[in-house]
XYZ file of C-alpha atoms in Angstrom:
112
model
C 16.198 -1.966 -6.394
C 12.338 -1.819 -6.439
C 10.326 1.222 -7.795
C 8.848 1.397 -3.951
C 12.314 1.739 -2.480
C 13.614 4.173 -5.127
C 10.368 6.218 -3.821
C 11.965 5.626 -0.611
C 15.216 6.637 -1.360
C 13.476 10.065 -2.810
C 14.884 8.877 -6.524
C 11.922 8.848 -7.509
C 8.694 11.577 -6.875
C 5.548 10.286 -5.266
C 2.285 12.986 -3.504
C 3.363 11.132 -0.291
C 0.503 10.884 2.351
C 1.854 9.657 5.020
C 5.845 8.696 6.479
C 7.184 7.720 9.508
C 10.387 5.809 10.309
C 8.660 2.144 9.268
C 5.631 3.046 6.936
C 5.517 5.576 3.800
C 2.568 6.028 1.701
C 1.748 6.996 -1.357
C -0.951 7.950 -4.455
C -0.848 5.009 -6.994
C 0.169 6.484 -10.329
C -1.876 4.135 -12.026
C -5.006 4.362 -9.977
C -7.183 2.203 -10.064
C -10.254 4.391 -7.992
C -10.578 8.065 -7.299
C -8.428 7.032 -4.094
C -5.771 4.664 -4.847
C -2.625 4.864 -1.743
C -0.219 2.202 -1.170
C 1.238 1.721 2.269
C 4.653 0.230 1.750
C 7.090 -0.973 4.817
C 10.810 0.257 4.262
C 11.911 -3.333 5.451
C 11.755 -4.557 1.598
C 9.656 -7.569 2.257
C 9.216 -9.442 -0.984
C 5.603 -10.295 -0.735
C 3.456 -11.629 2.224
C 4.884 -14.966 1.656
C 8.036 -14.078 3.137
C 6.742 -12.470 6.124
C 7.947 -13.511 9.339
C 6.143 -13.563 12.974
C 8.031 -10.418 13.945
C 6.087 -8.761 11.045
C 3.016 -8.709 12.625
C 2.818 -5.448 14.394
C 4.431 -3.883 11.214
C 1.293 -5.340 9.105
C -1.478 -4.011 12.182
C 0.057 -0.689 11.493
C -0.056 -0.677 7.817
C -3.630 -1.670 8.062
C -4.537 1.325 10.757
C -2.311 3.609 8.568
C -4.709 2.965 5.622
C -7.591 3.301 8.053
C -6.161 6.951 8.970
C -5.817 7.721 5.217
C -9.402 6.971 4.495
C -10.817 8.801 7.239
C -8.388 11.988 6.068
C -9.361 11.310 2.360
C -13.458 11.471 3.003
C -13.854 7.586 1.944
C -14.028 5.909 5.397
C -17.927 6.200 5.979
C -19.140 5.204 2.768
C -16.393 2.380 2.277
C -13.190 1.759 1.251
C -10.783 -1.507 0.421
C -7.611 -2.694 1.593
C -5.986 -5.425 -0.582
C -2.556 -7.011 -0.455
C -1.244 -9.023 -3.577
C 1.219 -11.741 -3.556
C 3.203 -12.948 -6.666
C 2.226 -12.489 -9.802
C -0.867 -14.316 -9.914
C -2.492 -12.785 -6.873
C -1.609 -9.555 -9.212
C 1.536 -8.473 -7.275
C 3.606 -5.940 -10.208
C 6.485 -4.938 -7.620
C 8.349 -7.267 -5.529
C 8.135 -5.461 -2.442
C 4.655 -5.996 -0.271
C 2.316 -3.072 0.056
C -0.832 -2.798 0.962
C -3.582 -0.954 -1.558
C -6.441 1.329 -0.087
C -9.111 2.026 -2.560
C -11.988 4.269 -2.180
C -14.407 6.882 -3.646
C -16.624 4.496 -5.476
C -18.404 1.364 -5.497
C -16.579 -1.609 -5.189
C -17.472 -4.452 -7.313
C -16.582 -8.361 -6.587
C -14.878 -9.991 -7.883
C -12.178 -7.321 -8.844
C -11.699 -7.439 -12.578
């Protein structure tokens, strides 16, 4: 069992944002910006290479959840960044896709 779905499964505390019956997200306790939220799908999906064409409208919504967040955090005007790791070279630390919003200060490129 992952870290996100012992969050999930409440085993595990997390300042949750946001929930609904598909989505749940969360503060990254190792942020990485003043805002740092992962959006996590319940369906454990290992990483984006195993999603499937019936994942789509699950991945819109993650993407417009994060969009809510920002706007309800103060970071959507002045900018914000949604990023999505796969495997551990694209710097993916739980097997379990989620989606990283990151916000409240400049955003250099590349990312570390």
């Amino acid at each position: 069992m992952t870290i996100f779905e012992r969050i999930i499964a409440r085993e595990i505390p997390a300042t949750i944002l946001y929930e609904d019956a598909e989505l749940i997200a969360f503060r990254d306790n190792q942020a990485q910006a003043p805002v740092h939220v992962l959006v996590v799908p319940k369906k454990a999906i290992p990483s984006s290479n195993e999603l499937a064409s019936e994942d789509a409208v699950l991945i819109g919504k993650m993407v417009l959840v994060a969009k809510n967040i920002a706007k309800t955090e103060g970071i959507a005007e002045s900018g914000y960044r949604i990023v999505i790791n796969c495997n551990k070279d694209g710097g993916q630390s739980v097997d379990h896709l989620h989606l990283h919003l990151l916000g409240g200060r400049k955003m250099g490129w590349p990312p570390g």
